Amino acid sequence: MRTHLCGELRTEHAGAIVTVCGWVARRREHGEHLAFVDVRDHAGVVQCVVDNSIDVRSEYVVRISGTVRARPDGTVNPNLSTGEVEIGDATVDVLHAATPPPFPIDERADDVDEGVRLQYRYLDLRRSRMQRNLRVRATVNSAVRRAMEEQGFVEVETPMLVPSTPEGAREFLVPSRKEPGSFYALPQSPQLFKQLLMVAGVDRYYQIARCLRDEDLRADRQYEFMQLDAEMSFVAQDDVLDAISRAVLAAAEAVTGERPPEIERMTWRESMERFGTDKPDLRFGLELVELTDAFAATEFKAFAGAGTIKGICVPGAAAAHGRNQLDKLTDRAKQLGAKGLVWLRVADDGALDSPVAKFLSAAESAAVVERTGAAAGDLVLIVADEWATTCDVLGQLRNDFGRPPVFHGPYRYVWIVDFPMFVGTDDQGRPKPGHHPFTMPHPDDAHLLGRDPMAVRSQAYDLVLNGWELGSGSIRIHDTTLQRQVFAALGIDEAAADRKFGFFLNPFEYGAPPHGGFAFGLDRLVALLAGEENIREVIAFPKTQSGADPMTHSPQPVEPALLDQLGIRMLPRRT
RNA sequence: GGUCCCGUGGUGAAGUCUGGAGUUCACGCCGGCCUGUCAAGCCGGAGGUCGCGGGUUCAAGUCCCGUCGGGACCGCCA
């Protein structure tokens, strides 16, 4: 039907008789016998010179034949990859006349209401930006598959209809027709199955897996999302990190053409101390500065007795922060959980301008200036609180002040390792698992499980890119004795463990190999590599924030007969 | 469950704070002119339940209440 793609024609094709197919992007009329018609396909746009009597309009589907020729001097369009050529004396075959689209099929639609774009997603996707995003996604999928297969991973598909499990994210339920009143769940991840594949001796499993979680949507969260899911037997943490690193870096290289440097590693503790978060954005400084010891003997009441005192120095921010802005910053810090926020502006003469300056000794003031590196015109913000609160609040303020849009280069990948085994406590005072209850403790800390569980680190790890959590994984407990100890630390007795997790752990009795794995979100990686800050832009048919699809009008009510068959009766709507 | 922003011809905006005739700008659409444009240009034209419902008022796009839709975030996402 065609000999070339619109976007691939160059001067080397001059003289060739070609046929292209596509959509009319634009028509420019110049009199009775001359019009330019730009024809667009997924590869790009090419200008065709036609007689003005031909009736083609925006988005008509056409097949155009003619001779490729260099454009006359002075008419080259440097903004177009095909801008040095045109198809001359073109004959036009209208394959389908089109109604004018509701919005322009070009970059101007970037500003169109997203609900409208989603209602006409098939038109939105016709645009070059969206075509590029779809293809970036395909490139990432392909590169990831190749990288995993080269490392001996075997692709295994796992079921979409799985049992409901009490832990973790809210699930989507699927009613059973054969057994009314019973339900399947859609998988939030293939966790159970991939570990059983290790028991089965698959050794290295991977899957580009669809996962579903019925939690509220965000710019980086959809009900349905794709993960590179992997699990490996007879490995230590480093082996998993290496294997996943290869896949991620291969994907990045396939998209950008450049091999990123090896992914650095940072302990969770260091990340919290320096960046106040477990997903640090390493593209900018503004690191948290330790001040606790400098105020060990302070008489300033707000600092005395505080667990941890830290500060950040925002260069040049003093002038832009009058009392109003500083009050707002203080409110923000309180909203984030701090008791308060101490601010100091460095005056031109180096003096500290702050309501608390008079409470600080000369040595304390000097220490603040020296450690934060504050200079004239800088703004220093200090939080004194429990360690976790201090880090968290300053980490958020650091992001507020310094964080570029997520897609701005450079790409800074980092593995966060040595997460705490337990984070916080539940309503009955029992430790809660930081990752999940099958995570292997750090070998140096396992002996602390009984005595001081909160001090135990785990072999869990996260992959972070530019402040976005791409994914997480862990080495799993394969030994039933150790698993019992962890359950004990979690306050789960043997009967409860068997009730809650028996279906999962009993198979281990038949010989579970040491194993560990990882899963990372492909939507997020693709968005970052495509330069998008919203994963909806890299998903062909996403849902809105309220979980609806304006194109298909889902979700929808169904016929009562359908519900009868499933044994389901509607309750009256709550008002 | 909560906080905030947005909703005005097909599209994007201005008008809303401070009520006074559906007013304005750009794009698109329809018709005409036009032989080298490329967001072509020029002339003319059509196109509206100001998201929806209620209230206040002599008068509501504008003020108040409710509701629906879209977005950002908190909670939530072991």
XYZ file of C-alpha atoms (C1' of nucleotides) in Angstrom:
653
model
C 0.000 0.000 0.000
C 2.950 2.295 0.632
C 6.626 2.386 -0.229
C 7.939 4.631 2.544
C 7.034 6.165 5.862
C 6.326 9.880 5.810
C 8.959 10.681 8.390
C 11.812 8.806 6.743
C 12.102 10.694 3.458
C 15.412 12.548 3.001
C 17.411 14.108 0.153
C 18.835 10.675 -0.641
C 15.354 9.715 -1.837
C 15.276 12.569 -4.366
C 14.031 11.347 -7.731
C 12.278 8.318 -6.294
C 8.607 7.779 -6.974
C 7.082 7.031 -3.591
C 3.746 6.323 -1.984
C 3.062 7.262 1.626
C 0.012 6.809 3.809
C -1.120 8.816 6.791
C -3.279 11.588 8.182
C -3.485 15.156 6.905
C -1.729 17.246 9.539
C -2.205 20.574 7.783
C -3.191 22.133 4.494
C -1.873 25.442 3.179
C -3.631 26.906 0.135
C -1.870 29.208 -2.290
C -4.210 29.747 -5.180
C -6.170 27.860 -7.731
C -3.495 25.284 -8.522
C -1.197 25.056 -5.510
C -1.621 23.692 -2.023
C 0.740 22.101 0.474
C -0.528 19.125 2.390
C 1.490 17.848 5.353
C 0.943 14.138 5.809
C 1.692 12.528 9.140
C 2.389 8.952 10.184
C 4.051 7.621 13.300
C 7.479 8.340 11.862
C 6.913 12.009 11.148
C 5.490 14.521 8.684
C 6.261 15.157 5.017
C 5.117 18.010 2.799
C 3.260 17.127 -0.387
C 2.601 19.578 -3.210
C -0.862 19.088 -4.702
C -3.371 20.856 -6.895
C -5.609 23.069 -4.789
C -8.734 21.535 -6.256
C -8.162 18.368 -4.224
C -10.543 18.145 -1.275
C -8.553 16.938 1.698
C -8.956 18.367 5.172
C -7.531 17.918 8.653
C -7.073 14.288 9.671
C -8.358 12.813 6.409
C -6.699 9.458 5.893
C -4.848 9.586 2.588
C -2.490 7.690 0.352
C -0.263 10.025 -1.609
C 2.019 9.169 -4.515
C 4.551 11.433 -6.171
C 8.193 12.137 -6.812
C 10.521 13.041 -3.966
C 12.447 16.191 -4.791
C 14.703 18.629 -3.007
C 12.833 21.744 -2.012
C 13.616 24.931 -3.954
C 16.245 27.229 -2.443
C 14.946 29.205 0.484
C 12.017 26.913 1.211
C 13.790 24.329 3.331
C 12.180 23.870 6.751
C 14.903 23.179 9.331
C 12.310 22.370 12.005
C 11.220 19.238 10.143
C 13.340 16.109 9.792
C 11.960 15.812 6.251
C 12.304 19.567 5.742
C 14.781 19.376 2.863
C 12.446 17.423 0.600
C 8.845 17.312 -0.544
C 6.661 15.000 -2.590
C 5.983 16.847 -5.832
C 3.103 16.559 -8.295
C 1.383 14.369 -5.808
C -1.761 12.416 -6.499
C -4.060 11.942 -3.545
C -6.219 8.978 -2.717
C -8.636 9.688 0.123
C -8.895 6.469 2.130
C -11.214 7.959 4.690
C -12.683 11.427 5.129
C -12.591 12.615 8.729
C -14.653 14.809 11.028
C -12.587 17.701 12.405
C -10.979 16.512 15.680
C -12.037 18.063 19.009
C -8.510 19.311 19.651
C -5.437 19.863 17.481
C -3.421 16.698 16.898
C -0.097 18.297 17.792
C 1.830 19.739 20.723
C -0.920 22.278 21.378
C -3.020 19.457 22.817
C -0.539 19.354 25.734
C -2.673 22.133 27.251
C -6.035 20.517 26.587
C -8.024 19.321 29.596
C -6.813 15.821 30.386
C -10.355 14.511 30.648
C -10.926 15.494 27.026
C -7.631 13.941 25.961
C -8.640 10.697 27.673
C -12.140 10.770 26.168
C -10.519 10.873 22.723
C -7.400 8.937 23.696
C -7.118 7.417 20.199
C -6.656 10.954 18.852
C -4.337 11.979 21.676
C -2.157 8.958 20.953
C -1.903 10.030 17.307
C 0.341 12.893 18.437
C 4.117 12.595 18.135
C 4.706 13.009 21.862
C 2.426 10.106 22.693
C 3.742 7.984 19.828
C 7.228 8.553 21.180
C 6.134 7.613 24.716
C 4.521 4.385 23.515
C 7.699 3.516 21.692
C 9.939 4.393 24.644
C 7.842 2.004 26.653
C 8.203 -0.754 24.068
C 11.957 -0.130 23.958
C 12.208 -0.450 27.739
C 10.159 -3.651 27.799
C 12.248 -5.155 25.061
C 15.588 -4.166 26.613
C 14.525 -5.452 30.018
C 13.450 -8.788 28.566
C 16.710 -9.144 26.699
C 18.787 -8.256 29.769
C 16.919 -10.754 31.942
C 17.153 -13.544 29.400
C 20.859 -12.954 28.898
C 21.250 -13.555 32.615
C 19.393 -16.850 32.510
C 16.056 -15.674 33.844
C 13.041 -17.679 32.692
C 9.807 -15.892 31.918
C 6.912 -17.528 33.740
C 3.353 -16.234 33.743
C 1.385 -16.280 36.960
C -2.392 -16.183 37.432
C -4.555 -13.065 37.468
C -7.237 -14.802 39.558
C -5.664 -15.387 42.941
C -6.810 -15.751 46.531
C -7.491 -12.649 48.575
C -4.851 -12.077 51.244
C -5.322 -9.933 54.318
C -2.006 -8.089 54.210
C -0.962 -5.170 52.071
C -2.862 -3.050 49.612
C -6.623 -3.176 49.102
C -7.466 -5.681 46.399
C -9.873 -5.816 43.505
C -12.311 -8.668 43.987
C -13.731 -10.929 41.282
C -16.892 -12.846 42.132
C -17.035 -16.544 41.400
C -19.925 -17.719 39.242
C -19.463 -21.388 40.091
C -19.381 -20.657 43.783
C -21.561 -17.629 44.519
C -20.386 -15.844 47.631
C -16.759 -16.709 46.957
C -14.272 -14.403 45.344
C -10.959 -14.278 43.623
C -8.687 -11.277 44.012
C -6.611 -9.659 41.289
C -2.918 -9.849 42.228
C -1.254 -6.831 43.831
C 1.941 -8.622 42.844
C 2.990 -12.171 41.983
C 4.850 -12.412 45.324
C 3.436 -15.752 46.460
C 3.840 -17.432 43.113
C 7.351 -16.292 42.400
C 8.614 -17.634 45.700
C 6.897 -20.934 45.025
C 8.648 -21.011 41.657
C 11.872 -20.990 43.626
C 10.664 -23.968 45.662
C 9.860 -25.516 42.285
C 13.470 -25.198 41.186
C 12.993 -22.612 38.439
C 16.109 -20.920 39.854
C 15.701 -17.601 38.074
C 12.217 -16.285 37.321
C 11.150 -13.021 35.769
C 7.970 -11.569 34.382
C 6.747 -8.250 33.133
C 3.746 -8.494 35.352
C 0.545 -6.534 35.598
C -0.250 -5.673 39.203
C -3.499 -4.247 40.564
C -4.098 -2.291 43.738
C -7.342 -0.616 44.723
C -5.713 2.389 46.376
C -6.246 6.059 45.567
C -4.577 7.224 42.367
C -1.755 9.740 42.008
C 0.514 11.167 39.346
C 2.769 8.132 39.859
C 0.069 5.564 40.706
C -2.599 3.785 38.655
C -4.885 0.932 39.650
C -3.063 -1.208 37.113
C 0.665 -0.956 36.687
C 3.489 -3.019 35.275
C 6.422 -4.382 37.195
C 9.568 -6.142 36.237
C 9.163 -8.926 38.764
C 12.098 -11.231 39.462
C 13.223 -13.885 41.908
C 16.520 -15.779 42.178
C 17.675 -18.878 44.063
C 21.007 -19.495 45.779
C 21.972 -15.845 45.816
C 23.018 -13.115 48.191
C 21.791 -9.532 48.149
C 24.577 -8.346 45.853
C 23.587 -10.891 43.211
C 20.034 -9.548 43.105
C 21.176 -5.940 42.987
C 23.586 -6.727 40.148
C 20.984 -8.561 38.111
C 18.370 -5.820 38.449
C 20.959 -3.110 37.822
C 21.798 -4.722 34.500
C 18.175 -4.660 33.415
C 17.587 -1.058 34.481
C 20.792 0.232 32.936
C 20.137 -1.688 29.739
C 16.701 -0.083 29.512
C 18.139 3.377 30.121
C 20.828 2.822 27.524
C 18.314 1.543 24.981
C 16.277 4.720 25.358
C 18.937 7.380 25.784
C 21.785 5.824 23.839
C 24.081 6.361 26.798
C 25.144 3.820 29.374
C 24.546 5.305 32.826
C 27.322 4.889 35.404
C 27.092 1.958 37.827
C 24.316 2.455 40.364
C 25.693 3.661 43.675
C 24.603 2.258 47.003
C 23.704 3.997 50.208
C 22.510 2.646 53.518
C 19.053 3.615 54.671
C 20.624 5.245 57.720
C 22.921 7.429 55.621
C 20.064 8.402 53.310
C 17.935 9.480 56.250
C 20.803 11.375 57.908
C 21.881 13.215 54.764
C 18.637 13.622 52.825
C 15.879 13.057 55.366
C 14.147 10.418 53.244
C 14.504 6.831 52.081
C 14.102 7.961 48.467
C 16.729 10.664 48.117
C 16.992 12.886 45.072
C 20.747 13.064 44.503
C 20.580 15.673 41.750
C 20.995 18.544 44.173
C 22.747 19.354 47.444
C 21.057 21.109 50.362
C 22.036 18.155 52.519
C 20.990 17.985 56.143
C 23.747 19.067 58.547
C 24.165 17.410 61.942
C 24.029 19.911 64.821
C 22.962 17.814 67.818
C 26.348 17.748 69.539
C 26.895 21.465 68.942
C 23.935 22.154 71.195
C 24.730 19.508 73.819
C 24.983 22.111 76.565
C 22.608 24.691 75.159
C 20.422 26.910 77.297
C 17.978 27.456 74.440
C 14.899 25.616 75.640
C 13.612 24.494 72.236
C 16.923 22.722 71.586
C 17.738 21.419 75.046
C 16.934 17.765 75.361
C 15.955 17.330 71.728
C 16.897 13.934 70.363
C 18.307 15.226 67.114
C 19.071 18.706 65.850
C 19.760 19.199 62.164
C 19.696 22.048 59.738
C 19.826 22.903 56.071
C 21.351 25.964 54.475
C 19.526 27.464 51.492
C 22.021 29.654 49.623
C 20.881 33.162 48.794
C 17.380 32.622 50.166
C 17.497 35.209 52.969
C 16.372 38.180 50.892
C 13.351 36.399 49.432
C 12.124 35.296 52.858
C 10.480 38.050 54.843
C 8.536 37.360 58.012
C 5.504 36.285 56.015
C 7.340 33.606 54.079
C 9.173 32.467 57.198
C 5.892 32.125 59.056
C 4.575 30.012 56.205
C 7.693 27.844 56.337
C 7.187 27.383 60.062
C 3.567 26.371 59.472
C 4.694 23.918 56.841
C 7.236 22.382 59.237
C 4.548 22.020 61.924
C 2.157 20.501 59.424
C 4.864 17.953 58.623
C 5.070 17.021 62.297
C 7.795 19.233 63.763
C 7.225 21.128 66.983
C 8.625 24.221 65.316
C 11.171 25.628 62.940
C 14.131 27.816 63.778
C 15.290 30.109 61.012
C 18.403 32.241 60.761
C 19.176 34.723 58.019
C 22.822 35.562 57.489
C 23.219 39.325 57.146
C 25.776 40.984 54.878
C 28.138 41.465 57.810
C 27.846 37.790 58.704
C 25.655 38.387 61.747
C 22.779 35.976 62.352
C 19.362 37.564 62.017
C 16.934 35.411 63.938
C 14.444 35.664 66.792
C 16.435 32.988 68.622
C 19.897 34.455 68.001
C 19.981 35.921 71.480
C 19.474 32.494 73.051
C 22.471 30.976 71.306
C 25.980 31.158 72.685
C 28.763 32.516 70.512
C 30.163 29.010 70.142
C 26.778 27.620 69.113
C 26.235 30.338 66.512
C 29.724 29.799 65.174
C 29.127 26.057 64.935
C 25.928 26.577 62.945
C 27.683 28.867 60.486
C 30.722 26.644 60.175
C 28.921 23.336 59.749
C 26.238 24.547 57.359
C 28.731 26.636 55.417
C 26.295 29.542 55.638
C 27.423 32.777 54.026
C 25.957 36.247 53.716
C 22.487 36.130 52.178
C 21.830 32.478 53.074
C 18.884 31.114 54.995
C 19.473 28.393 57.609
C 16.574 26.251 58.813
C 16.923 24.127 61.947
C 14.627 21.459 63.368
C 15.046 19.888 66.803
C 12.943 16.828 67.485
C 13.061 13.078 67.607
C 15.530 11.695 65.079
C 12.940 10.459 62.592
C 10.871 13.645 62.735
C 13.874 15.933 62.377
C 15.112 14.019 59.344
C 11.691 13.753 57.732
C 10.736 17.404 58.129
C 14.055 18.728 56.870
C 14.010 16.220 54.038
C 10.672 17.590 52.870
C 11.869 21.191 53.195
C 14.968 20.245 51.233
C 12.763 18.980 48.424
C 10.561 22.083 48.623
C 13.580 24.302 48.102
C 15.785 22.427 45.720
C 14.010 19.688 43.832
C 13.940 20.087 40.052
C 11.128 18.556 37.972
C 11.595 14.825 38.222
C 12.564 14.356 34.570
C 15.341 16.951 34.574
C 18.686 15.287 34.120
C 20.984 13.899 35.141
C 19.508 10.521 36.054
C 20.767 9.619 39.524
C 20.055 6.001 40.381
C 20.783 4.782 43.896
C 20.256 1.547 45.791
C 19.096 2.115 49.337
C 20.156 -0.889 51.442
C 20.066 -2.043 55.069
C 16.504 -0.945 55.748
C 15.292 -1.459 59.288
C 13.551 -4.802 59.742
C 10.681 -3.198 61.654
C 9.195 0.270 61.394
C 6.966 1.654 64.109
C 4.385 -0.361 66.025
C 0.790 -1.325 65.435
C -2.114 -0.390 67.720
C -1.166 -3.220 70.102
C 2.423 -2.064 70.398
C 3.896 -4.806 68.225
C 6.592 -3.994 65.665
C 5.402 -3.674 62.071
C 7.459 -5.159 59.247
C 9.307 -2.571 57.186
C 9.119 -4.587 53.962
C 7.159 -7.772 54.592
C 7.318 -10.452 57.275
C 9.319 -12.874 55.119
C 12.304 -10.550 54.793
C 15.668 -11.945 55.883
C 17.359 -10.053 58.714
C 20.812 -8.625 58.137
C 23.309 -11.364 59.063
C 25.068 -9.091 61.568
C 21.812 -8.336 63.393
C 19.885 -11.607 63.484
C 21.010 -12.241 67.067
C 19.164 -9.064 68.157
C 15.754 -10.351 67.073
C 14.726 -11.396 70.563
C 16.430 -8.637 72.566
C 16.137 -5.445 70.501
C 14.045 -6.034 67.370
C 13.838 -2.361 66.440
C 17.629 -2.296 66.007
C 17.614 -5.145 63.489
C 18.426 -4.267 59.914
C 17.027 -6.361 57.093
C 18.217 -7.523 53.726
C 15.646 -5.322 52.018
C 16.533 -2.751 49.404
C 14.936 -0.054 47.275
C 15.913 1.322 43.904
C 15.504 5.096 43.709
C 15.786 7.395 40.698
C 15.652 11.180 41.042
C 13.600 10.949 44.204
C 11.099 8.415 42.841
C 10.949 4.942 44.330
C 11.240 2.619 41.352
C 10.912 -0.574 43.298
C 11.944 -2.750 46.171
C 12.977 -6.249 47.051
C 14.556 -8.442 49.656
C 16.297 -11.652 50.454
C 13.561 -13.928 51.801
C 13.602 -16.145 54.838
C 13.739 -19.747 53.643
C 14.411 -21.276 57.039
C 11.395 -22.105 59.174
C 13.199 -21.662 62.475
C 14.253 -18.133 61.630
C 10.779 -17.417 60.272
C 9.298 -18.411 63.620
C 11.669 -16.019 65.405
C 10.604 -13.173 63.136
C 6.937 -13.971 63.688
C 7.626 -13.974 67.425
C 9.189 -10.522 67.155
C 6.081 -9.406 65.270
C 3.881 -10.808 68.025
C 2.434 -13.537 65.797
C 2.211 -16.928 67.499
C 2.486 -20.202 65.676
C -1.243 -20.762 65.338
C -1.782 -17.265 63.966
C 1.168 -17.645 61.605
C -0.239 -20.862 60.283
C -3.679 -19.345 59.875
C -2.460 -16.226 58.105
C 0.466 -17.485 56.076
C 0.321 -21.263 56.183
C -0.788 -21.602 52.572
C 2.340 -19.750 51.643
C 4.906 -21.153 54.074
C 3.924 -24.829 54.256
C 5.346 -25.510 50.778
C 8.715 -24.353 52.103
C 8.793 -27.506 54.235
C 9.382 -29.461 51.033
C 12.703 -27.757 50.465
C 12.934 -24.025 49.873
C 16.224 -22.794 48.489
C 17.753 -19.568 49.784
C 16.268 -16.946 47.513
C 15.560 -13.287 47.037
C 14.062 -10.981 44.495
C 12.941 -7.624 43.388
C 10.185 -5.797 41.552
C 10.291 -2.363 40.021
C 7.682 -0.203 38.393
C 8.093 0.006 34.655
C 5.583 2.843 34.290
C 7.702 5.062 36.496
C 10.950 4.150 34.782
C 9.425 4.746 31.358
C 7.963 8.085 32.463
C 11.343 9.278 33.713
C 13.183 8.088 30.620
C 10.528 9.712 28.410
C 10.793 12.977 30.343
C 7.272 12.793 31.734
C 6.319 13.539 35.328
C 3.028 11.667 35.156
C 2.763 7.967 34.392
C -0.563 8.486 32.619
C 1.481 9.973 29.777
C 3.215 6.649 29.185
C 0.143 4.429 29.548
C -1.955 4.001 26.430
C -5.314 3.942 28.200
C -5.000 5.131 31.796
C -7.690 5.933 34.359
C -8.411 9.369 35.793
C -7.640 10.169 39.421
C -11.111 8.963 40.381
C -10.488 5.641 38.654
C -12.722 6.227 35.643
C -12.094 5.892 31.925
C -13.812 8.776 30.076
C -13.433 6.919 26.766
C -15.125 3.622 27.660
C -17.183 5.054 30.525
C -16.004 2.431 32.940
C -16.776 1.573 35.632
C -20.449 1.032 34.798
C -23.484 -0.574 36.400
C -24.331 -4.013 34.984
C -27.593 -5.776 34.262
C -29.305 -7.175 37.376
C -29.387 -10.606 35.714
C -25.606 -10.602 35.666
C -25.524 -9.898 39.392
C -28.100 -12.631 40.066
C -25.876 -15.133 38.362
C -23.034 -14.163 40.689
C -25.196 -14.159 43.780
C -24.701 -10.443 44.325
C -27.346 -8.017 45.502
C -26.853 -4.254 45.510
C -27.182 -2.332 48.758
C -28.902 1.032 48.570
C -26.447 3.839 47.821
C -25.158 5.491 50.953
C -26.129 9.141 51.038
C -12.073 10.151 54.530
C -9.507 15.212 54.099
C -7.028 19.946 51.984
C -6.251 22.966 47.746
C -6.771 24.479 42.366
C -9.754 24.300 37.893
C -14.741 24.030 34.897
C -16.849 30.342 29.936
C -18.773 28.460 21.543
C -14.909 22.497 19.081
C -9.784 23.959 21.798
C -6.933 27.368 24.953
C -7.491 31.763 27.693
C -9.460 36.833 29.697
C -13.883 38.421 32.236
C -15.551 36.319 38.606
C -12.241 39.655 43.779
C -15.620 44.962 43.043
C -23.148 41.737 40.212
C -25.557 45.629 35.307
C -27.259 43.153 27.530
C -23.067 36.280 26.164
C -18.449 40.818 26.090
C -13.080 39.998 24.350
C -8.429 37.554 22.313
C -5.942 33.395 19.822
C -6.576 28.671 17.429
C -10.016 25.518 14.957
C -14.548 25.138 11.686
C -17.512 26.960 7.059
C -17.304 30.224 2.544
C -14.323 33.514 -0.692
C -9.401 35.371 -2.478
C -4.501 33.869 -3.139
C 1.472 29.886 -7.322
C 6.413 28.479 -2.416
C 4.062 28.053 2.235
C 5.177 25.406 6.684
C 1.043 27.519 13.539
C 1.008 30.566 5.526
C -1.579 35.287 4.619
C -6.044 38.474 3.565
C -11.647 39.109 3.634
C -16.344 37.351 5.412
C -19.420 33.981 8.382
C -21.363 30.390 11.732
C -20.883 28.490 16.433
C -22.876 29.454 23.900
C -27.919 25.955 28.992
C -20.753 30.454 31.331
C -20.557 21.946 34.215
C -25.433 20.940 36.821
C -29.221 22.185 40.789
C -30.930 25.525 44.387
C -30.634 30.314 46.915
C -29.731 35.849 47.554
C -30.910 40.173 44.372
C -34.704 44.711 40.537
C -30.562 42.067 38.073
C -25.917 36.316 38.717
C -20.689 33.768 34.248
C -19.654 36.974 38.698
C -22.105 36.400 45.563
C -23.901 31.971 48.880
C -25.134 26.565 49.505
C -25.104 21.826 47.322
C -23.627 18.528 43.557
C -20.908 16.424 39.274
C -16.382 16.231 36.465
C -10.808 17.067 35.921
C -6.077 17.838 38.454
C -2.186 18.279 42.731
C -1.446 16.606 47.518
C -2.425 14.203 52.703
C -4.361 9.663 54.531
C -3.754 4.963 51.971
C -0.086 2.131 48.646
C 2.849 -4.626 54.161
